[in-house]
XYZ file of N, CA and C in Angstrom:
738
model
N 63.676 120.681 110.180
C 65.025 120.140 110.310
C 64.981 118.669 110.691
N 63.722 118.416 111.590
C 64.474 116.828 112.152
C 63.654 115.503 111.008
N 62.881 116.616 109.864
C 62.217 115.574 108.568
C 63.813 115.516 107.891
N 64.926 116.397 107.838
C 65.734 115.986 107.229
C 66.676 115.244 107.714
N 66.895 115.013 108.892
C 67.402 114.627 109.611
C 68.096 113.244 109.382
N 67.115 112.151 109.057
C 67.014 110.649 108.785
C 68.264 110.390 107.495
N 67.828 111.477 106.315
C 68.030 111.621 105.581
C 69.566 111.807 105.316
N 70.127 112.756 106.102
C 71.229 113.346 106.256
C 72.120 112.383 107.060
N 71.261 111.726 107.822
C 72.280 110.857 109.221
C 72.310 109.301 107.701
N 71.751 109.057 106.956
C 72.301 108.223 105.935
C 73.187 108.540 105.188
N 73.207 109.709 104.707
C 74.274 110.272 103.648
C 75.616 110.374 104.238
N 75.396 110.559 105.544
C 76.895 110.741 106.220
C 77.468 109.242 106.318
N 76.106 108.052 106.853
C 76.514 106.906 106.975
C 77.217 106.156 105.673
N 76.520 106.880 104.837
C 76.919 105.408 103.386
C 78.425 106.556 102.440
N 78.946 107.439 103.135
C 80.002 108.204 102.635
C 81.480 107.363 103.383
N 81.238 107.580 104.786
C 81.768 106.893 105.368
C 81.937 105.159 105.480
N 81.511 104.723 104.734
C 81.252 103.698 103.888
C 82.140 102.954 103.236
N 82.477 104.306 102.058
C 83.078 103.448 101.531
C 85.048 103.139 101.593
N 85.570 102.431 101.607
C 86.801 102.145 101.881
C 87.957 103.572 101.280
N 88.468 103.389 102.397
C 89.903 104.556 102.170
C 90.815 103.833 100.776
N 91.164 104.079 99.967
C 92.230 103.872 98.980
C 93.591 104.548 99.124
N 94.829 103.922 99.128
C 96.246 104.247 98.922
C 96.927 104.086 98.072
N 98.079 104.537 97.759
C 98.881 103.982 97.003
C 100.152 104.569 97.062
N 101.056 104.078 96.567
C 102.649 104.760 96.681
C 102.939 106.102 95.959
N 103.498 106.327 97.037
C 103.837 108.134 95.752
C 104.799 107.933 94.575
N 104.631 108.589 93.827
C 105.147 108.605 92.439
C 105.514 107.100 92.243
N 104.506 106.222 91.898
C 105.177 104.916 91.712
C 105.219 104.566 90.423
N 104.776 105.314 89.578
C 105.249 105.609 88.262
C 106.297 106.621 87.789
N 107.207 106.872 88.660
C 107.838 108.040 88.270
C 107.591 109.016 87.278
N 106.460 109.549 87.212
C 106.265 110.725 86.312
C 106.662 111.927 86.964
N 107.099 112.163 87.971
C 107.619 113.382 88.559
C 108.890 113.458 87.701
N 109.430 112.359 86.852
C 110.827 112.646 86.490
C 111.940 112.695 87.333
N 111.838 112.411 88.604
C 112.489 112.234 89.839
C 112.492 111.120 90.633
N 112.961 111.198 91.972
C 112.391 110.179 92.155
C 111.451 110.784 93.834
N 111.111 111.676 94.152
C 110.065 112.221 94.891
C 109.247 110.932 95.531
N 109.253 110.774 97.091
C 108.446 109.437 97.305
C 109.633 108.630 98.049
N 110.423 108.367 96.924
C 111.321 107.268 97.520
C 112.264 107.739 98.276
N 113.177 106.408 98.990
C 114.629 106.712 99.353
C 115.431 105.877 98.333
N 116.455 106.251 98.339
C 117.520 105.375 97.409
C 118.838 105.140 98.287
N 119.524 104.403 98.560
C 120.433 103.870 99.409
C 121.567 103.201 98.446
N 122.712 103.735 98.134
C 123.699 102.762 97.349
C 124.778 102.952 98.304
N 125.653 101.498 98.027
C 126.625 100.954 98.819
C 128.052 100.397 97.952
N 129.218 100.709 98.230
C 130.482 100.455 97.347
C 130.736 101.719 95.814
N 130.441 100.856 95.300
C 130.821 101.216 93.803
C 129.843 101.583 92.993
N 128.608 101.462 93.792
C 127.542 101.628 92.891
C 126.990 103.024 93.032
N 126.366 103.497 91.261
C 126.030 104.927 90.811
C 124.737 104.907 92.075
N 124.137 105.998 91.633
C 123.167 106.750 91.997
C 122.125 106.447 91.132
N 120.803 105.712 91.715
C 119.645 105.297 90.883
C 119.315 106.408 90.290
N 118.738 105.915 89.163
C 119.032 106.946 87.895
C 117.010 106.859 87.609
N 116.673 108.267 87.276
C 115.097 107.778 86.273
C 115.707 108.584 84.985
N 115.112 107.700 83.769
C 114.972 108.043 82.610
C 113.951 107.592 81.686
N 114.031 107.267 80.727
C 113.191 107.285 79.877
C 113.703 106.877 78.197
N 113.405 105.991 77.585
C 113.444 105.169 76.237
C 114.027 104.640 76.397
N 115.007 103.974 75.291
C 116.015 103.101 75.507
C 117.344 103.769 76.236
N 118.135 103.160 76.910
C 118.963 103.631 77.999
C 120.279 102.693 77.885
N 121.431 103.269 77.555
C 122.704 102.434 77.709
C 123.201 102.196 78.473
N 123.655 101.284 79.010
C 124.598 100.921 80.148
C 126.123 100.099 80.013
N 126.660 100.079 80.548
C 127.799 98.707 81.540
C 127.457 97.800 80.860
N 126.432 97.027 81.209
C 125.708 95.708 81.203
C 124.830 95.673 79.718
N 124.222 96.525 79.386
C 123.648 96.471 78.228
C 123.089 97.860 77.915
N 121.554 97.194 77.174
C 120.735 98.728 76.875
C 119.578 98.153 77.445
N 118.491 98.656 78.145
C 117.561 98.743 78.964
C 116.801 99.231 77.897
N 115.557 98.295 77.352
C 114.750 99.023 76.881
C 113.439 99.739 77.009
N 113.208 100.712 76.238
C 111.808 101.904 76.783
C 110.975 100.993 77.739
N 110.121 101.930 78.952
C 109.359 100.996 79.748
C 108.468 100.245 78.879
N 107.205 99.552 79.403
C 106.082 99.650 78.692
C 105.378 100.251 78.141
N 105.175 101.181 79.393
C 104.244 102.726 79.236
C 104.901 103.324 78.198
N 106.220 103.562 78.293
C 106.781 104.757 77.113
C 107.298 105.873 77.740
N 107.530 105.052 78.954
C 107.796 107.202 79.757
C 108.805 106.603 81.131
N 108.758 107.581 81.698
C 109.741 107.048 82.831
C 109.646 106.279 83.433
N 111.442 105.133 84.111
C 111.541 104.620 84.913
C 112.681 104.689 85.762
N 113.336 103.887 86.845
C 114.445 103.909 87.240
C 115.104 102.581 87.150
N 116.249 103.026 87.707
C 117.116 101.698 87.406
C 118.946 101.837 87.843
N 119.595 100.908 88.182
C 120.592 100.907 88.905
C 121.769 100.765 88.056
N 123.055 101.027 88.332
C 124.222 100.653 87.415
C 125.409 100.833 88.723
N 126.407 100.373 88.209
C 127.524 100.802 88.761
C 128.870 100.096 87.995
N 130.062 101.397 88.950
C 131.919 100.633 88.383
C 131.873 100.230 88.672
N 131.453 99.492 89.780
C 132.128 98.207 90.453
C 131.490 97.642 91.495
N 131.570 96.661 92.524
C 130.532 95.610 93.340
C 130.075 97.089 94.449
N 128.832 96.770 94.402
C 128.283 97.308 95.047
C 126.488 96.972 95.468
N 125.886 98.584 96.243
C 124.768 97.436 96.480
C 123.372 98.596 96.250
N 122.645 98.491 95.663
C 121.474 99.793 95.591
C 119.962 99.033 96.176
N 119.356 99.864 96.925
C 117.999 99.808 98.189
C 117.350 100.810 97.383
N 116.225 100.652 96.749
C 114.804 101.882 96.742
C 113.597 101.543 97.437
N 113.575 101.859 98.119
C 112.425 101.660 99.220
C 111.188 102.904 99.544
N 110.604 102.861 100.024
C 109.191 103.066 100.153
C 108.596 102.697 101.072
N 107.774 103.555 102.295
C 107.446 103.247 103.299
C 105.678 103.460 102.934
N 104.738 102.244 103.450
C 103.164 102.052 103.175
C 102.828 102.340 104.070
N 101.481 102.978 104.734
C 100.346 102.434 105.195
C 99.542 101.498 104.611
N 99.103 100.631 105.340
C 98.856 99.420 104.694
C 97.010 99.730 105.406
N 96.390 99.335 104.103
C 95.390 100.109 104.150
C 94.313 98.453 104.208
N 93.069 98.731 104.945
C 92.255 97.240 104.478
C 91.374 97.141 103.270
N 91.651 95.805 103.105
C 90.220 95.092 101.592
C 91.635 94.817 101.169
N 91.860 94.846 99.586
C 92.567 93.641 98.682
C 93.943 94.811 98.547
N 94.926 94.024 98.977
C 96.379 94.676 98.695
C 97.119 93.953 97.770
N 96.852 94.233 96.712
C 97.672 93.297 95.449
C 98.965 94.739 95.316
N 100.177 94.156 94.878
C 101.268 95.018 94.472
C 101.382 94.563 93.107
N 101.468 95.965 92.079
C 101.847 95.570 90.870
C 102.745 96.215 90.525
N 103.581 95.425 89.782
C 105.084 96.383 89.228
C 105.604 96.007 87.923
N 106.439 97.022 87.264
C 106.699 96.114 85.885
C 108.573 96.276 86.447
N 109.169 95.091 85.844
C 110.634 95.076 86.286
C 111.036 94.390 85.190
N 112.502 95.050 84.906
C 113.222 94.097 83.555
C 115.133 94.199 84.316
N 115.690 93.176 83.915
C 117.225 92.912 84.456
C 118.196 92.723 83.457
N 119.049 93.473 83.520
C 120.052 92.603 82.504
C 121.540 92.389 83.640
N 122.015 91.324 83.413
C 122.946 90.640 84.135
C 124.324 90.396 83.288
N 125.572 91.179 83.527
C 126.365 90.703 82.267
C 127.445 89.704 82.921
N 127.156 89.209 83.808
C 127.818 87.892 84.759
C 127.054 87.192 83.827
N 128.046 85.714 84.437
C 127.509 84.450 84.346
C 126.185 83.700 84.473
N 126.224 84.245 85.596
C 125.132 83.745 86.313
C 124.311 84.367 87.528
N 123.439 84.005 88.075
C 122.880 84.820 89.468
C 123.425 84.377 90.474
N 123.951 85.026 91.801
C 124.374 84.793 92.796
C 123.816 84.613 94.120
N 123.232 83.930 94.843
C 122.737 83.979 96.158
C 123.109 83.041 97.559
N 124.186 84.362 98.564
C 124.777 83.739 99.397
C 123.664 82.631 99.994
N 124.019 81.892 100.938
C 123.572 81.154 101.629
C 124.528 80.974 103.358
N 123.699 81.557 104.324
C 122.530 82.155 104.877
C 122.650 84.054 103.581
N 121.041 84.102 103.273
C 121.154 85.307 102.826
C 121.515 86.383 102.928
N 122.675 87.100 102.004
C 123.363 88.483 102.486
C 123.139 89.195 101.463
N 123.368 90.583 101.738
C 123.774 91.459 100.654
C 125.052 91.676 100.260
N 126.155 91.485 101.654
C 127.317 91.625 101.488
C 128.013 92.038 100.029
N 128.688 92.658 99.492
C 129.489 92.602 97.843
C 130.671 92.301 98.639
N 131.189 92.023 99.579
C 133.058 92.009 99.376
C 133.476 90.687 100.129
N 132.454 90.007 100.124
C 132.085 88.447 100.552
C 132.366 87.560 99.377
N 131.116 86.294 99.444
C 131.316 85.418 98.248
C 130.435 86.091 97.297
N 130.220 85.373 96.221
C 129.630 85.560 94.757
C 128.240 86.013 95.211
N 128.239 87.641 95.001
C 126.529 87.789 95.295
C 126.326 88.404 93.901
N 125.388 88.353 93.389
C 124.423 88.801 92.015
C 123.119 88.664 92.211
N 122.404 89.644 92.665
C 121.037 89.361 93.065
C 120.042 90.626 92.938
N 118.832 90.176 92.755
C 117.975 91.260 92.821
C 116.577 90.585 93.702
N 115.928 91.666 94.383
C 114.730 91.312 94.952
C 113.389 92.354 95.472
N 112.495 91.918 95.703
C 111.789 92.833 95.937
C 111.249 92.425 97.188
N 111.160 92.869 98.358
C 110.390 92.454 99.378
C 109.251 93.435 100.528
N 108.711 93.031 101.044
C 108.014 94.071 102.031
C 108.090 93.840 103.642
N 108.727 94.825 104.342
C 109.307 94.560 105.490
C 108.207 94.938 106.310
N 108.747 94.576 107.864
C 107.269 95.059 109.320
C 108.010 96.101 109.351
N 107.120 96.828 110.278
C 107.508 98.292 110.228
C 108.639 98.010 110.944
N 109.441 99.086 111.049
C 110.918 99.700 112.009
C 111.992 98.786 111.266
N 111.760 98.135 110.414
C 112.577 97.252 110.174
C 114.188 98.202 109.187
N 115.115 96.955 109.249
C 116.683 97.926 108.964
C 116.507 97.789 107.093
N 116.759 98.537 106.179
C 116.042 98.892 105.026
C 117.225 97.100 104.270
N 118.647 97.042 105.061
C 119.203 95.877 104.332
C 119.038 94.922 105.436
N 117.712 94.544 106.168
C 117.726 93.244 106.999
C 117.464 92.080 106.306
N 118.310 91.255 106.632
C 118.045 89.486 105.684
C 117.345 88.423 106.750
N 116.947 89.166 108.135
C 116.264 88.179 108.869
C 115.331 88.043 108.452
N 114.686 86.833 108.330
C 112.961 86.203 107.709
C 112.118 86.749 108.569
N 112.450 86.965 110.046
C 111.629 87.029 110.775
C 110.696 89.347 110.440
N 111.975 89.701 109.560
C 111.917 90.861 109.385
C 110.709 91.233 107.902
N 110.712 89.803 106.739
C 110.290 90.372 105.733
C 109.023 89.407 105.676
N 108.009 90.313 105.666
C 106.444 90.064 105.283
C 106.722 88.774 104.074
N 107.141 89.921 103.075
C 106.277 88.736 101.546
C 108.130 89.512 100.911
N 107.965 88.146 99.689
C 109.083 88.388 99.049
C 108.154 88.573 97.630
N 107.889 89.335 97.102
C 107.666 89.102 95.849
C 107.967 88.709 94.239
N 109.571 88.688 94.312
C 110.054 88.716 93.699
C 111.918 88.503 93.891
N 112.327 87.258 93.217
C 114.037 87.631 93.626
C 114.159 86.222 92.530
N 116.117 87.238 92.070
C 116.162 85.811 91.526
C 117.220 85.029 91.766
N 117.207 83.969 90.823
C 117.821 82.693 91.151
C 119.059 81.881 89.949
N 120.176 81.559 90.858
C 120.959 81.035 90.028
C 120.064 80.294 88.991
N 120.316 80.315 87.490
C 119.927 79.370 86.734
C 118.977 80.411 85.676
N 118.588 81.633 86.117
C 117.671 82.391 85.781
C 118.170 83.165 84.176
N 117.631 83.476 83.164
C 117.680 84.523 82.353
C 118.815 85.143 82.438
N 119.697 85.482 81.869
C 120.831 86.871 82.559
C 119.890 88.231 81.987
N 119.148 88.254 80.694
C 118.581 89.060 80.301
C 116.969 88.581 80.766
N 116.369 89.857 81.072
C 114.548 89.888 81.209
C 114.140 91.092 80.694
N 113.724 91.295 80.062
C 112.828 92.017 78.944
C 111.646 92.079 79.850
N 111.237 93.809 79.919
C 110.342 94.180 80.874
C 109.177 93.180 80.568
N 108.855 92.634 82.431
C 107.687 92.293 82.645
C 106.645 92.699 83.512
N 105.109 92.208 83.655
C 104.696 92.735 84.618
C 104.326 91.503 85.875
N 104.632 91.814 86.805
C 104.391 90.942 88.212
C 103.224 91.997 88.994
N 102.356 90.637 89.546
C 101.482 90.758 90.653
C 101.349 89.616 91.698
N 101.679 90.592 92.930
C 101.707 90.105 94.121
C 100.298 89.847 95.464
N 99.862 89.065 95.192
C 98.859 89.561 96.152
C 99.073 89.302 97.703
N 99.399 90.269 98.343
C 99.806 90.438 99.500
C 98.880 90.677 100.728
N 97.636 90.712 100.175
C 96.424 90.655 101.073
C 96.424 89.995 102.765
N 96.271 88.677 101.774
C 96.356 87.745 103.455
C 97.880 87.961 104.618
N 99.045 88.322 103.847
C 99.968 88.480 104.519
C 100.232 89.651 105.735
N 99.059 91.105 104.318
C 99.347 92.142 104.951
C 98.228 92.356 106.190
N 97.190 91.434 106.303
C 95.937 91.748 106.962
C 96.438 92.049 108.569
N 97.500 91.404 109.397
C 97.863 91.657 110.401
C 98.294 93.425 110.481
N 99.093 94.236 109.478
C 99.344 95.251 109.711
C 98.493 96.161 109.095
N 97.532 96.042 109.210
C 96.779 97.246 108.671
C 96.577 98.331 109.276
N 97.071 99.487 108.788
C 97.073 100.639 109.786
C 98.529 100.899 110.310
N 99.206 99.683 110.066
C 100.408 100.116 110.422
C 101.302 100.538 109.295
N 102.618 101.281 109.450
C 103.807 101.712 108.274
C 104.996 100.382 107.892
N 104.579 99.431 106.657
C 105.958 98.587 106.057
C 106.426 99.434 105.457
N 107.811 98.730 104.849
C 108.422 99.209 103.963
C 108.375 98.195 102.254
N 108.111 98.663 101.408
C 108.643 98.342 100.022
C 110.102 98.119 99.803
N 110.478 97.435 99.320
C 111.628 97.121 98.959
C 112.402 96.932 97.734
N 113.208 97.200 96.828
C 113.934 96.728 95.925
C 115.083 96.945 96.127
N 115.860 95.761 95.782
C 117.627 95.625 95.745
C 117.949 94.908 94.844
N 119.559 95.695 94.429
C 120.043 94.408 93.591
C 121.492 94.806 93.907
N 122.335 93.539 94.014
C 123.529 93.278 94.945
C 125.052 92.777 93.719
N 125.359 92.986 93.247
C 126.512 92.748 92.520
C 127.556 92.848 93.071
N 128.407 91.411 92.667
C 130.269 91.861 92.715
C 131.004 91.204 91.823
N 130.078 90.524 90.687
C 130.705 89.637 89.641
C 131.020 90.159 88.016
N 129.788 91.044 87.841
C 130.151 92.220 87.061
C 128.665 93.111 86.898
N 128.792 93.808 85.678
C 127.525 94.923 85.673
C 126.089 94.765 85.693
N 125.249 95.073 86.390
C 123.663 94.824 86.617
C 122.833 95.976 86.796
N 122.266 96.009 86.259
C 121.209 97.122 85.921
C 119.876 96.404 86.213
N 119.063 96.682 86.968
C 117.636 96.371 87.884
C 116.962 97.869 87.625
N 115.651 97.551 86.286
C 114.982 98.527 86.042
C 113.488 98.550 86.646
N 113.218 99.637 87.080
C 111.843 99.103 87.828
C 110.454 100.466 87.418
N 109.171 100.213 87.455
C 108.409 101.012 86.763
C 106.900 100.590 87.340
N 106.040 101.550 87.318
C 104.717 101.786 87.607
C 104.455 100.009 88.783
N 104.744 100.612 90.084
C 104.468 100.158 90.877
C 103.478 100.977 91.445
N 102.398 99.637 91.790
C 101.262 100.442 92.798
C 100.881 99.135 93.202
N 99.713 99.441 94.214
C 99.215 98.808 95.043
C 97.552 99.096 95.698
N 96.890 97.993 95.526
C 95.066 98.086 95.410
C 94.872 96.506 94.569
N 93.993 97.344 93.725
C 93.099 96.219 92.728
C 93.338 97.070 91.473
N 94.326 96.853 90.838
C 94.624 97.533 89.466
C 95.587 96.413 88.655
N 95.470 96.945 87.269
C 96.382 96.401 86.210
C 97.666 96.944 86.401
N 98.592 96.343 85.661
C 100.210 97.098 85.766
C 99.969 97.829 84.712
N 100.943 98.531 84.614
C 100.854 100.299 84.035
C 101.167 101.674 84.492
N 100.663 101.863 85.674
C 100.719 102.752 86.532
C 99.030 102.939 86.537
N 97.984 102.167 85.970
C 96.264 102.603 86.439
C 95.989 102.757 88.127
N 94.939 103.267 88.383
C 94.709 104.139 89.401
C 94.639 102.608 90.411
N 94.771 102.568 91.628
C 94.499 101.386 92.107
C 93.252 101.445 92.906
N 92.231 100.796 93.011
C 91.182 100.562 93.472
C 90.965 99.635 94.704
N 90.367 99.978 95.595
C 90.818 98.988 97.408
C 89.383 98.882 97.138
N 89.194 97.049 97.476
C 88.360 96.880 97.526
C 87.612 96.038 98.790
N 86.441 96.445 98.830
C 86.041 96.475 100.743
C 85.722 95.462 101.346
N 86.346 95.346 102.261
C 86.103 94.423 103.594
C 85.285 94.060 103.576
N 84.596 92.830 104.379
C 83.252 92.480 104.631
C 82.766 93.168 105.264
N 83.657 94.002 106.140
C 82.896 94.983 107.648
C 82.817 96.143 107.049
N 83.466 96.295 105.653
C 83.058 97.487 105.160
C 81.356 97.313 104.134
N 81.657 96.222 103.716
C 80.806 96.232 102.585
C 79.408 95.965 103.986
N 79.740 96.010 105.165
C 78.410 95.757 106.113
C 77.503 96.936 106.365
N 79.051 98.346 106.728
C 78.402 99.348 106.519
C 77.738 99.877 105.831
N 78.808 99.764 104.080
C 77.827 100.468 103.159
C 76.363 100.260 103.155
N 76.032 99.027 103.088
C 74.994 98.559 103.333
C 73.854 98.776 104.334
N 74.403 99.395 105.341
C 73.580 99.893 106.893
C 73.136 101.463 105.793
N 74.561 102.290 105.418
C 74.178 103.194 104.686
C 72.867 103.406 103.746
N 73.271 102.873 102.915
C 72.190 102.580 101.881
C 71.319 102.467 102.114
N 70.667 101.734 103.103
C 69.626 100.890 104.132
C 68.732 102.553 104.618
N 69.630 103.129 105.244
C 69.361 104.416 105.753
C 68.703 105.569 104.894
N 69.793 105.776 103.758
C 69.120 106.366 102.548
C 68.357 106.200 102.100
N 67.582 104.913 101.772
C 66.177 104.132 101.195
C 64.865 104.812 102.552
N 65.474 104.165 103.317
C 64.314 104.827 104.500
C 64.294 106.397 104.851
N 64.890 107.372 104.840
C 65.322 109.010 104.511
C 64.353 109.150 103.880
N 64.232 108.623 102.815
C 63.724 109.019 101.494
C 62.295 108.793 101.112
N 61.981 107.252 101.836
C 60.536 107.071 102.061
C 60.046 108.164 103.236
N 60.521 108.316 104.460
C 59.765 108.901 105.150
C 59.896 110.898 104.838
N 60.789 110.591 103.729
C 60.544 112.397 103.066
C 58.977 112.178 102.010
N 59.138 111.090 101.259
C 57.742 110.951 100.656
C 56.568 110.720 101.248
N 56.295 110.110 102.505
C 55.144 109.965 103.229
C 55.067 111.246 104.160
N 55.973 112.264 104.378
C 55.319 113.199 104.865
C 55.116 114.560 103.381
N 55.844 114.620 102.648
C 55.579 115.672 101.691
C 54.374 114.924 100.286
N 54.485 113.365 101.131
C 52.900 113.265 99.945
C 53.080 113.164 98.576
């Protein structure tokens, strides 16, 4: 037992090794649901919807995701305000967020109060955004002091139409303070000027392509120190199994 010993106390070392991986639940909506998330609407606005191909609306037609398969996306009669959020463990090594998002806007233009609100029964809001909050935070807080990283929001002057794209965020250096701790994910989009539809699809988070591919966390220096002690261990296991069995 204690010739295997060496052997075994490496295998445990270089397992433990290698980095934990996360990612958001159903962030491709293939459940056909929306399982994972919360959804939060305010005023006039529907109930975030998942579907799939081209999709009619208010505002326009939303076309098929990328993938070809499900996504979600917002509508409403009248000013109102829709939150899909998502709560992380925020895991260590490389936290890139990838998402694919497309907008159609049948206003004028984009709206963004100044100091930032969500408000609809205020001035001219038309907005969409994506952000990542510290933990405990209120799911519609506009304090800065509340949101990590903005990844995404837009801006008077912008497209009224966007034809699905894919965005990557690398949120690494931002997120390195909370690791281990629970943010929140964020998407909103805020209307009171007329119909907006905010479609959103294969979000994840690691070291992956957009799509919905598997996301891959990749390791720390203090991880890549261990593996390495591991390995180290296994090499020597293995010699001193050959110098005693010859």
């Amino acid at each position: 037992m204690r010739r295997n010993s060496g052997f075994l106390l490496a295998c445990l070392f270089t397992l433990l090794a290698f980095p934990a991986a996360a990612d958001l639940v159903n962030g491709n909506f293939e459940t056909g649901n929306l399982t994972g998330w919360t959804t939060t609407v305010n005023g006039s606005a529907n109930s975030v919807q998942v579907t799939s191909g081209a999709t009619v609306t208010d505002a326009g037609t939303i076309q098929p995701s990328p993938t070809g398969d499900y996504f979600v996306f917002t509508s409403q009669s009248g000013p109102g305000s829709s939150f899909l959020t998502q709560d992380f463990v925020v895991q260590p090594g490389t936290n890139k967020i990838f998402f694919d998002l497309s907008i159609i806007n049948a206003a004028t233009d984009f709206y963004v109060p100044s100091p930032l609100s969500f408000d609809f029964n205020g001035a001219a809001n038309q907005q969409a955004r994506f952000d990542i909050l510290v933990p405990g935070a209120a799911i519609d807080t506009v304090n800065p002091a509340d949101i990590i990283v903005t990844g995404y929001q837009t801006q008077p002057g912008d497209p009224l139409t966007q034809n699905w794209a894919s965005y990557e965020v690398d949120a690494t250096a931002a997120l390195a303070a909370y690791e281990g701790q629970t943010v929140t994910f964020r998407f909103v989009q805020v209307d009171n000027q007329s119909y907006f539809n905010l479609a959103i699809d294969n979000v994840n988070v690691g070291l992956a392509p957009p799509g919905g591919a598997t996301p891959t966390q990749v390791p720390t220096l203090s991880q890549w120190s261990l593996y390495s002690l591991g390995l180290l261990m296994g090499i020597l296991g293995v010699w001193r199994l050959r110098r005693q069995y010859g």
